[in-house]
mmCIF file of C-alpha atoms and ligand atoms in Angstrom:
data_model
loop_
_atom_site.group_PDB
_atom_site.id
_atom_site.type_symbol
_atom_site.label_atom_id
_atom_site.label_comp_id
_atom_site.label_asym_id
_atom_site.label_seq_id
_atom_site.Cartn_x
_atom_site.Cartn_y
_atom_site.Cartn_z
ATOM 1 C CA UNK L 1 12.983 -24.895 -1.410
ATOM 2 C CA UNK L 2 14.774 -22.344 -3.101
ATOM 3 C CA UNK L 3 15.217 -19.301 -0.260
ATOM 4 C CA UNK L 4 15.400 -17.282 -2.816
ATOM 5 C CA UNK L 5 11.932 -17.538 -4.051
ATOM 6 C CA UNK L 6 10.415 -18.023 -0.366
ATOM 7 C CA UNK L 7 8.468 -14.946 -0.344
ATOM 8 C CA UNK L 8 5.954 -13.220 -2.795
ATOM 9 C CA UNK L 9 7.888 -9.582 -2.409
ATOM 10 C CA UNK L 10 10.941 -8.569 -0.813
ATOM 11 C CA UNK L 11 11.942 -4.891 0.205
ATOM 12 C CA UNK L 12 15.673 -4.073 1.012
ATOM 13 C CA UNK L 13 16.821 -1.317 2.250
ATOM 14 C CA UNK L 14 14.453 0.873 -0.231
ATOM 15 C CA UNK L 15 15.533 4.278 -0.826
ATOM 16 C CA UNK L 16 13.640 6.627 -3.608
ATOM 17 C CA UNK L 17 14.311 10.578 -4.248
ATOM 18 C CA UNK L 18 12.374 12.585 -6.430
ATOM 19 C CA UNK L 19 13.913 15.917 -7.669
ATOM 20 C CA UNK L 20 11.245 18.713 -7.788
ATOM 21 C CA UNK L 21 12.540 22.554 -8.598
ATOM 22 C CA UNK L 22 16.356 21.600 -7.584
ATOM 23 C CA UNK L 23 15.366 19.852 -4.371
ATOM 24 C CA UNK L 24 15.517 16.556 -3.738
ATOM 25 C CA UNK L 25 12.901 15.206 -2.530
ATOM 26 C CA UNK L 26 13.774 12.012 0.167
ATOM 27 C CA UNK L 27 10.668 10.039 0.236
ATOM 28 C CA UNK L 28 11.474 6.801 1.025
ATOM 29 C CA UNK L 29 14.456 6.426 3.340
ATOM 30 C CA UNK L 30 15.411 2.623 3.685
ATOM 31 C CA UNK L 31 12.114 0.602 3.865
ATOM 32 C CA UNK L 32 12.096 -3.256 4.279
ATOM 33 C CA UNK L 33 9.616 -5.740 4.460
ATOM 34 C CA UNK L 34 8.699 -8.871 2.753
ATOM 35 C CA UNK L 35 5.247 -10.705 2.310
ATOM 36 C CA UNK L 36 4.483 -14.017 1.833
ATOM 37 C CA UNK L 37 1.902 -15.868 -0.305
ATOM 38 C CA UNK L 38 -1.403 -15.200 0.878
ATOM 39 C CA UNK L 39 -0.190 -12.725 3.309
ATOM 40 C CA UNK L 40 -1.889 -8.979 3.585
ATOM 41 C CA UNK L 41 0.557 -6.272 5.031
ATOM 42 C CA UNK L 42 -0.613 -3.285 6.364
ATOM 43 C CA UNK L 43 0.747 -0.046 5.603
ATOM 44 C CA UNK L 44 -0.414 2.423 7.513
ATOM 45 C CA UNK L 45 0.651 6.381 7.727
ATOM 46 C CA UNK L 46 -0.001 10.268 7.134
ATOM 47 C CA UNK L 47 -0.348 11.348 3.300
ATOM 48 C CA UNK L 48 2.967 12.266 2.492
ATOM 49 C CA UNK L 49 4.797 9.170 4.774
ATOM 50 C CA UNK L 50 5.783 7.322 1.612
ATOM 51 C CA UNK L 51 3.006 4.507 1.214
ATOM 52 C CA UNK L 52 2.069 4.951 -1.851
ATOM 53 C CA UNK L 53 5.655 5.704 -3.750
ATOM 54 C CA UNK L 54 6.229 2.059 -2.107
ATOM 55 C CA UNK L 55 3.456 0.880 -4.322
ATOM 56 C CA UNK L 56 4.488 2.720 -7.583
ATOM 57 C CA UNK L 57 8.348 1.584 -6.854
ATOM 58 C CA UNK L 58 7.338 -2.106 -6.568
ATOM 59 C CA UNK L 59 6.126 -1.447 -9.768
ATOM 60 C CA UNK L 60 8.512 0.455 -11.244
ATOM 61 C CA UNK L 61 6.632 3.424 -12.019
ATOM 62 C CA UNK L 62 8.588 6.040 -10.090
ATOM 63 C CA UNK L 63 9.965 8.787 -12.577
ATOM 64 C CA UNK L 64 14.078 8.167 -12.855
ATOM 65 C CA UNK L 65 16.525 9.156 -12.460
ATOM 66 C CA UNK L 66 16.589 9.741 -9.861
ATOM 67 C CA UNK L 67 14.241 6.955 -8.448
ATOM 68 C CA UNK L 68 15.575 4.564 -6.566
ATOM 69 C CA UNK L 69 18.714 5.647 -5.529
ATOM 70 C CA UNK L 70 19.843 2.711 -2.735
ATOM 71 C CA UNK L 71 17.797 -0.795 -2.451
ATOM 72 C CA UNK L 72 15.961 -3.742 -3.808
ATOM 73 C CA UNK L 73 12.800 -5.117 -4.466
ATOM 74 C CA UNK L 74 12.234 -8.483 -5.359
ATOM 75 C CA UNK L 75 8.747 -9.806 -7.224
ATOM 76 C CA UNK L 76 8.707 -13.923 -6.591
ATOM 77 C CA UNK L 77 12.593 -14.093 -5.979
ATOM 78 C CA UNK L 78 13.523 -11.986 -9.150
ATOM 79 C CA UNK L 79 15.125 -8.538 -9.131
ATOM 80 C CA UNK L 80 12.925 -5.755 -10.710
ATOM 81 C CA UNK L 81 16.388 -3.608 -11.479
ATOM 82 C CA UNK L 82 17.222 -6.119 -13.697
ATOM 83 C CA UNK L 83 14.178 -6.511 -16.202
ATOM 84 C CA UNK L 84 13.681 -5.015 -19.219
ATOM 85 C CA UNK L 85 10.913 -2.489 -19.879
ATOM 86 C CA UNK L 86 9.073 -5.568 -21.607
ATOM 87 C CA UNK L 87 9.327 -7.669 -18.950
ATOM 88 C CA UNK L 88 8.360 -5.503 -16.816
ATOM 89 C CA UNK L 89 5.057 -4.536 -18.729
ATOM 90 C CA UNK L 90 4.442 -8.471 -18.283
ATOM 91 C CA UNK L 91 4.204 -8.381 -14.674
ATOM 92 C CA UNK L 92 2.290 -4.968 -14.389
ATOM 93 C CA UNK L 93 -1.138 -6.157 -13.958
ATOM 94 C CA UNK L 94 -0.486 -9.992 -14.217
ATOM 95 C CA UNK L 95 1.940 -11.179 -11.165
ATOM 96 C CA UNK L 96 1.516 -7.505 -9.424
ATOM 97 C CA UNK L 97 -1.844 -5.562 -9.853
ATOM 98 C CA UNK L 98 -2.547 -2.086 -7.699
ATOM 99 C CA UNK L 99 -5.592 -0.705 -7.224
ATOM 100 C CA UNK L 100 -5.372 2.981 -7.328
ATOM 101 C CA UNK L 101 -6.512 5.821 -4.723
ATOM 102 C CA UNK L 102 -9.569 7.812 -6.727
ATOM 103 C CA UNK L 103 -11.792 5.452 -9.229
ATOM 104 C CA UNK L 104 -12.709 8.783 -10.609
ATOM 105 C CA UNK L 105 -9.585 9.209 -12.150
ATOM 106 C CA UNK L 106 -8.504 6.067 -12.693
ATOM 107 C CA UNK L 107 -10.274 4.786 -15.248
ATOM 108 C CA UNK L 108 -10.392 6.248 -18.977
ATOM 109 C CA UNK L 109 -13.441 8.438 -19.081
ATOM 110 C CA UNK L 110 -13.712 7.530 -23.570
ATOM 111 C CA UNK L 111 -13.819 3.502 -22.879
ATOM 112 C CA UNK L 112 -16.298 1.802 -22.354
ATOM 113 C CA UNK L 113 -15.990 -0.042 -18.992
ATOM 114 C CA UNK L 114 -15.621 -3.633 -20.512
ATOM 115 C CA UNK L 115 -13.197 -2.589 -23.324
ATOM 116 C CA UNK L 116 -10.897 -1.402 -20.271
ATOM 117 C CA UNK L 117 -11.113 -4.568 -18.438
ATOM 118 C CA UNK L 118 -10.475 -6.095 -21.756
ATOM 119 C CA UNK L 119 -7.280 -4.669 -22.819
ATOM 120 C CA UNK L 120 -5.696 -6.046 -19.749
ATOM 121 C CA UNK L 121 -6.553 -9.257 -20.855
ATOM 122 C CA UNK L 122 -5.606 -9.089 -24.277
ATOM 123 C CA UNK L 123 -1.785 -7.573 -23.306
ATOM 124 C CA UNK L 124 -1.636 -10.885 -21.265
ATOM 125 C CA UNK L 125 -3.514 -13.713 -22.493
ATOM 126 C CA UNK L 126 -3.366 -15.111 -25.551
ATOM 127 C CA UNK L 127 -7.023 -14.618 -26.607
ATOM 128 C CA UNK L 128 -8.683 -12.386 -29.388
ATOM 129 C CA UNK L 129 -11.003 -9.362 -28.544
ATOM 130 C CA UNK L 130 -14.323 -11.193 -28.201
ATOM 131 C CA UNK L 131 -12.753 -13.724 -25.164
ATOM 132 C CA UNK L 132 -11.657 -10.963 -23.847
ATOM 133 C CA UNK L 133 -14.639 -8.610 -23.912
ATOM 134 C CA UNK L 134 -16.501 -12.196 -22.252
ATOM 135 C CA UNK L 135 -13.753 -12.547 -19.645
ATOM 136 C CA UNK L 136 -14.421 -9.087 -18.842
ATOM 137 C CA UNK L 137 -17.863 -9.176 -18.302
ATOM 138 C CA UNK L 138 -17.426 -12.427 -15.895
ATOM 139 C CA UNK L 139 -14.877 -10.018 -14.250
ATOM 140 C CA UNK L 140 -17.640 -7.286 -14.076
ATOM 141 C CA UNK L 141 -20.097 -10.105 -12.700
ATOM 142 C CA UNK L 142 -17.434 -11.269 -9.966
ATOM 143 C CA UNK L 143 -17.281 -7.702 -8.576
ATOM 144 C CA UNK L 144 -21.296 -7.520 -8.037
ATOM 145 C CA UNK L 145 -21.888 -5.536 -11.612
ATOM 146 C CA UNK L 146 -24.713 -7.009 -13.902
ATOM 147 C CA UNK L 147 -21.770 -8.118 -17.421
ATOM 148 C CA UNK L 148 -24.772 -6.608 -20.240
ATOM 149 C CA UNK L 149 -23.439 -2.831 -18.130
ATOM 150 C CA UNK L 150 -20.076 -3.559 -19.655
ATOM 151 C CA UNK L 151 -20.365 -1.719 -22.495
ATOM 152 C CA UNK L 152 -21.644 1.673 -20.479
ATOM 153 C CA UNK L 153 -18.810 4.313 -19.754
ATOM 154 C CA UNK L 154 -17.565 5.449 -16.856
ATOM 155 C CA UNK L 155 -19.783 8.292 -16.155
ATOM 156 C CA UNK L 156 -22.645 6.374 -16.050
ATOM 157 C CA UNK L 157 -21.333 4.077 -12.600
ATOM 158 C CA UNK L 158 -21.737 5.940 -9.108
ATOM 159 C CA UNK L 159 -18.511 6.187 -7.032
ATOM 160 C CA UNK L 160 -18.697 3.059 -5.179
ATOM 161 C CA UNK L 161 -19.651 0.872 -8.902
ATOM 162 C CA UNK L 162 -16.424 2.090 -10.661
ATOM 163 C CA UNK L 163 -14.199 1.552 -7.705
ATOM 164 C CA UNK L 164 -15.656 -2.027 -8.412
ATOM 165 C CA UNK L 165 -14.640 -1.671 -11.846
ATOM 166 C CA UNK L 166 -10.962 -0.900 -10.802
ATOM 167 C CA UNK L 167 -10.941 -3.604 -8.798
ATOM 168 C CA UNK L 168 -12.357 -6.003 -11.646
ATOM 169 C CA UNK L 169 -9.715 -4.144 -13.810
ATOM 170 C CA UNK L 170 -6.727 -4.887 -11.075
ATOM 171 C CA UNK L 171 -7.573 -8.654 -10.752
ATOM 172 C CA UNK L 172 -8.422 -9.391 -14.098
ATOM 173 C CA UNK L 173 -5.229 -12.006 -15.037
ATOM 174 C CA UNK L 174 -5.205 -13.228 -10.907
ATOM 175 C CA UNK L 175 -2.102 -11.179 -10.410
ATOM 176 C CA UNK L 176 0.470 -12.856 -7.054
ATOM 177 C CA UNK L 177 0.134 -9.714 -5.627
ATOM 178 C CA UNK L 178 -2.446 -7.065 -5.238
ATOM 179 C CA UNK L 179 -1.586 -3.487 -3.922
ATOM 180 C CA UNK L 180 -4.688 -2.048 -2.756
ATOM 181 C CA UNK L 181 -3.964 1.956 -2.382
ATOM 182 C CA UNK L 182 -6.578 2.998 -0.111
ATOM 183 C CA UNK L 183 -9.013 1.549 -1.968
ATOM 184 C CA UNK L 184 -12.141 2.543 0.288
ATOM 185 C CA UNK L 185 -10.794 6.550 0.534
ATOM 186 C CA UNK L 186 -13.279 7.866 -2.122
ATOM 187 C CA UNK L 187 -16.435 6.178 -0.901
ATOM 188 C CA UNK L 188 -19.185 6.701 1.190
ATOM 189 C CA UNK L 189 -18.877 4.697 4.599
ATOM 190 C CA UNK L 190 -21.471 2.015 3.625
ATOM 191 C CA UNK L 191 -19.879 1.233 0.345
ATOM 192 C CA UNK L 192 -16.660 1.465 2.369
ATOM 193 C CA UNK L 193 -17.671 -1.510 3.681
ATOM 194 C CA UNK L 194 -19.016 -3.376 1.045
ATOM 195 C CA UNK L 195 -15.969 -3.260 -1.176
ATOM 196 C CA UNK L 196 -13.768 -3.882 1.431
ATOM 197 C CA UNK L 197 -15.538 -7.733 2.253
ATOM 198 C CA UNK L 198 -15.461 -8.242 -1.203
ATOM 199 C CA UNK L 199 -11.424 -7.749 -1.712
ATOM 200 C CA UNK L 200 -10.925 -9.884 1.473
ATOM 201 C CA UNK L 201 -13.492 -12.612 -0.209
ATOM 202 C CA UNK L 202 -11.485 -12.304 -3.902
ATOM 203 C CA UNK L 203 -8.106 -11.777 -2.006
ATOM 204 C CA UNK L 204 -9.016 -15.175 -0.153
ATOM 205 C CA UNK L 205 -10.503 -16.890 -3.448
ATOM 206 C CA UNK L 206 -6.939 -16.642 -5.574
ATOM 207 C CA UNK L 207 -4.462 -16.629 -2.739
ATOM 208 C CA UNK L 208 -3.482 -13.610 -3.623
ATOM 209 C CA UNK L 209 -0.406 -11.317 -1.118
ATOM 210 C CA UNK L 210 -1.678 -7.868 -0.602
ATOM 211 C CA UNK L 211 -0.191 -4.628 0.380
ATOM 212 C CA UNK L 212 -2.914 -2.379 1.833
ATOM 213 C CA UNK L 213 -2.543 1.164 2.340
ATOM 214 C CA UNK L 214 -4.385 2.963 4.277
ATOM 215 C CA UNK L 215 -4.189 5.423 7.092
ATOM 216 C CA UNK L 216 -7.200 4.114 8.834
ATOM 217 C CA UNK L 217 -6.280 1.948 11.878
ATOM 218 C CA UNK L 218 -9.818 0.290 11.638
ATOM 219 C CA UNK L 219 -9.551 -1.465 7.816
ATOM 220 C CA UNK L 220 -5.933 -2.691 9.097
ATOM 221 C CA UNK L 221 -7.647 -4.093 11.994
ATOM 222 C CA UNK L 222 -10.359 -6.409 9.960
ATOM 223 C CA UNK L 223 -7.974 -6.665 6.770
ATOM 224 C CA UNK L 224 -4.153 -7.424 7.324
ATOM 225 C CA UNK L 225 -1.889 -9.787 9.239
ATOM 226 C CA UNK L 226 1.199 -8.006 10.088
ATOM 227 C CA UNK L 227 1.477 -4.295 9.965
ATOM 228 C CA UNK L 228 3.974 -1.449 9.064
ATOM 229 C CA UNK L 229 4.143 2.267 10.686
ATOM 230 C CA UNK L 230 5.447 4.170 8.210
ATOM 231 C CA UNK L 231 6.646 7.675 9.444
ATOM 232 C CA UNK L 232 8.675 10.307 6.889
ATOM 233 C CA UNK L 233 9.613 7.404 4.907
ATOM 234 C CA UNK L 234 10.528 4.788 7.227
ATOM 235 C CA UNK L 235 9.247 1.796 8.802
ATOM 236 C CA UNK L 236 8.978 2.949 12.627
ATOM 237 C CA UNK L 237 7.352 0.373 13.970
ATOM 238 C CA UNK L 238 6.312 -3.409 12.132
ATOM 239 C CA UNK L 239 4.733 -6.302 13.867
ATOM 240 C CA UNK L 240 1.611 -8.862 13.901
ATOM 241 C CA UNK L 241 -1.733 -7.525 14.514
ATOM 242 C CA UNK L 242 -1.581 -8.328 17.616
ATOM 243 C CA UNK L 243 1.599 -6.929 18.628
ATOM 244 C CA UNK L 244 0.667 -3.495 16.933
ATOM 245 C CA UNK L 245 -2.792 -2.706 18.222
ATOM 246 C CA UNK L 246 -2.007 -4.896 21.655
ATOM 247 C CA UNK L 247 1.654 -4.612 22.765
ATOM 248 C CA UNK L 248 2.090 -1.032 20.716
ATOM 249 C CA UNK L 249 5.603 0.208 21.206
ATOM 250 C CA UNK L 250 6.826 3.551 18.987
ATOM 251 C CA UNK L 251 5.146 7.004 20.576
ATOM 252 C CA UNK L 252 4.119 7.779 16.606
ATOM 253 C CA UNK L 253 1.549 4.495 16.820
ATOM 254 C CA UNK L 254 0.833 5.392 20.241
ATOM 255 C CA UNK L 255 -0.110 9.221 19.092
ATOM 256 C CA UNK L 256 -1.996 7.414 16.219
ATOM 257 C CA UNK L 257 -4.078 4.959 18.610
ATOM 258 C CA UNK L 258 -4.471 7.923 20.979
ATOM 259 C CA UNK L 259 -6.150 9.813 18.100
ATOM 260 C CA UNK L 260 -8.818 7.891 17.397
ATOM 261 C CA UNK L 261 -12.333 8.411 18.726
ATOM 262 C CA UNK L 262 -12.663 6.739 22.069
ATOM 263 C CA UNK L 263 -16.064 5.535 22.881
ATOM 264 C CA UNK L 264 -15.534 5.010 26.615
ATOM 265 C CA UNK L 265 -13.458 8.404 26.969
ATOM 266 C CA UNK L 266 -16.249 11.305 27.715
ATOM 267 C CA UNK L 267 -14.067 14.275 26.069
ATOM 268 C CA UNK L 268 -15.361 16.779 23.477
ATOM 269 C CA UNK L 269 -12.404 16.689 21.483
ATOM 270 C CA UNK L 270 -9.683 14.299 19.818
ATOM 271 C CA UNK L 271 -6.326 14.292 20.317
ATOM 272 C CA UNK L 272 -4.505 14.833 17.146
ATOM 273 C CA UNK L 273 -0.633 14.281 16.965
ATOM 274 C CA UNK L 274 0.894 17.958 17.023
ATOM 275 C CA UNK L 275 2.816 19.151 14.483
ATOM 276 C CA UNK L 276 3.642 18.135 10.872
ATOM 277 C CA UNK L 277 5.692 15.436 9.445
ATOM 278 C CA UNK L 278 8.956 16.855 8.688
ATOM 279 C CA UNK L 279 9.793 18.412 5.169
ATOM 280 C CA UNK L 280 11.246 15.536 2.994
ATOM 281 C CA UNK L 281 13.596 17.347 0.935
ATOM 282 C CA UNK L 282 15.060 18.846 4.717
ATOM 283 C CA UNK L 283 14.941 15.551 7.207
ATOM 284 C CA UNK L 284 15.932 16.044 10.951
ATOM 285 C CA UNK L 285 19.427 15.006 11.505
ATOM 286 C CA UNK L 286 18.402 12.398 14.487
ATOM 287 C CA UNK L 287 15.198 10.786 14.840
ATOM 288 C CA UNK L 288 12.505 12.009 12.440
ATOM 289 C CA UNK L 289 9.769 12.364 14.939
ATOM 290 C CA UNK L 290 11.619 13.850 17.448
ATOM 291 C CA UNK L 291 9.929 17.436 16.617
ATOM 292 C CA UNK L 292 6.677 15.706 17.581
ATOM 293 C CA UNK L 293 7.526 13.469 19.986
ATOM 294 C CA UNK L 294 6.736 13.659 23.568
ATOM 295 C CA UNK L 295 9.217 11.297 24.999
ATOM 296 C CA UNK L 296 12.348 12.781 22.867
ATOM 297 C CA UNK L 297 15.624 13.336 24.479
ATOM 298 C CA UNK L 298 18.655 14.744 23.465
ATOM 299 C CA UNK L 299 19.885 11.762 21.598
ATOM 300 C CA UNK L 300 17.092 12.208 19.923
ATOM 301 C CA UNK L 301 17.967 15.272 18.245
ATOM 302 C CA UNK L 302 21.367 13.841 16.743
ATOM 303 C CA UNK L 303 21.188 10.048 16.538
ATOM 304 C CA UNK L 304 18.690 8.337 14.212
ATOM 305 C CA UNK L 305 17.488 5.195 15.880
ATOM 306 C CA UNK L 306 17.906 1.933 14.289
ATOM 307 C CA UNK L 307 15.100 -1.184 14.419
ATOM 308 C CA UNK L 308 15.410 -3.286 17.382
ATOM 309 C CA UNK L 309 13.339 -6.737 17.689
ATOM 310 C CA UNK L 310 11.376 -6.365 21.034
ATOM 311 C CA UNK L 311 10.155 -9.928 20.453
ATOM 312 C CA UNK L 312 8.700 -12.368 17.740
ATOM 313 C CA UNK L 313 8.088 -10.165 14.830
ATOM 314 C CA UNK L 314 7.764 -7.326 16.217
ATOM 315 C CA UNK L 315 10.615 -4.493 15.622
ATOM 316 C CA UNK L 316 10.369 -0.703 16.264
ATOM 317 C CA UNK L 317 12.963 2.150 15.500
ATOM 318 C CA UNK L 318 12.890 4.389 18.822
ATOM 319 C CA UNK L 319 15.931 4.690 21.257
ATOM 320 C CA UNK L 320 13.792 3.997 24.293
ATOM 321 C CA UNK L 321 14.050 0.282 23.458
ATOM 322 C CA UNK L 322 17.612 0.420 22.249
ATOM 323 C CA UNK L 323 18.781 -1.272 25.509
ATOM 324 C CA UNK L 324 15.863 -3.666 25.968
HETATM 325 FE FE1 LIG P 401 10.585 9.823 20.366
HETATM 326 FE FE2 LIG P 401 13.223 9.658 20.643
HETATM 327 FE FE3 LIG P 401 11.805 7.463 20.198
HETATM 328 FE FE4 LIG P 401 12.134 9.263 18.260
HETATM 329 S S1 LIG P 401 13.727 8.024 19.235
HETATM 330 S S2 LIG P 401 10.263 8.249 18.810
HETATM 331 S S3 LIG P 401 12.091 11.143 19.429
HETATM 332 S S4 LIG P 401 11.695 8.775 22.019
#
């Protein structure tokens, strides 16, 4: 088999800068991870960590210069830095579809629902408007929607129906890989619930590799195989399921685990992570958590860790487990 081509997505050494008001902004700082086919990766962090300009870099959407600055991301064994603008609007929405954070906002507010779904089609299937507008209402159909609501607008869907639509819109031409950016944020907790089984049912139907992001430890828990802390635009911690919510290693995941509501623990109150994340366009000279961290040291302060594999899969950037 061609190594090359032996994973759906490959991240290298990522690095992406945004310049806002003379500053630049570091938000990703060196990420790497690849997924395979049929795999679901977990990213999971605060707002602000870097998940989501992951998502927009894989698909080349990140305003440059100065964009990615260091790094490189590979879509099925081919290097995005070296396609055209055309090609790239080829794989946009047909080998990699994302499904963005707020349905509210996503989805043009003047279209009719089915004409939306449609136009994906059309830019990449050879088929005139009327196969498309049909493909779109089976697409509607697939995501629970009755296809004779197709040509209703947007306003006329509750929250949960046109996140449904997005999602119809985002899998529309089976795309290789799906990036789902916390899909479930904008719904209420029993839609939560329902859209999430029904990207895990599609997801399983075409085979598809997903990227979810999310900051909620309980979706990555029913949804994803291996996971990735990401922490000031890093990857602190990575590992299986198992070795992330069983064998958890890097204080951040262990302040994020410790912050969830405890059913067993009788206290009144949670116990949030102090502090902030640091200020991306000013990043601690040693680790980036040390400001937070109760277990830093003084190498902390001056030395950024590196990842170290503690076993299997499972790598994490701290220097307590520098020496084993
Ligand atoms: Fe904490 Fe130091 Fe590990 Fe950073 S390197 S997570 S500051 S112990």
């Amino acid at each position: 088999m061609d190594t090359e081509k032996k994973y759906a997505l490959e991240i290298e050494n990522l690095n992406v800068e945004y310049h806002v008001d003379k500053e630049v902004v570091h938000a990703l700082n060196g990420i790497s991870f690849h997924l395979s086919k049929g795999e679901t990766i977990g990213l999971v962090g605060e707002t602000g960590a870097g998940k989501t300009t992951t998502g927009l870099s894989i698909l080349r959407l990140i305003p440059s210069p100065p964009g990615v600055v260091k790094g490189t991301i590979r879509v099925q064994g081919e290097d995005i830095s070296t396609l055209s603008e055309k090609q790239m609007e080829g794989l946009r929405g047909n080998v990699v579809s994302m499904i963005f954070q707020d349905p509210m906002t996503s989805l043009n507010p003047t279209k009719t629902v089915e004409d939306q779904i449609a136009e994906v089609i059309r830019l990449h299937e050879k088929c005139n408007n009327r196969e498309a507008v049909e493909k779109a209402k089976k697409m509607l159909e697939m995501v629970g929607i009755p296809g004779d609501r197709g040509g209703e607008y947007p306003h006329q869907f509750s929250g949960g129906m046109k996140q449904r639509v997005v999602i119809a819109m985002a899998l529309a031409c089976s795309p290789e890989i799906l990036i789902a950016d916390e899909p479930t944020t904008a719904l209420d907790v029993t839609i939560q619930a329902q859209v999430l089984d029904m990207i895990r049912d599609l997801k399983r139907q075409y085979n598809m590799s997903m990227i979810m992001i999310t900051h909620d430890l309980g979706i990555v828990a029913e949804i994803c195989d291996t996971v990735a802390i990401v922490y000031a635009g890093n990857i602190v911690e990575f590992g299986t399921l198992e070795d992330i919510f069983n064998r958890t290693a890097h204080p951040y995941t262990v302040g994020l685990f410790g912050s969830l509501p405890n059913m067993d623990d009788r206290t009144q109150r949670l116990k949030p992570i102090p502090g902030l994340m640091p200020d991306p366009t000013n990043l601690p000279e040693g680790c980036t958590f040390c400001p937070r961290c109760p277990r830093a040291t003084e190498k902390c302060k001056t030395q950024r860790p590196r990842l170290v594999n503690i076993g299997g899969e499972h790598t994490v950037a701290c220097h307590l487990f520098e020496e084993g």
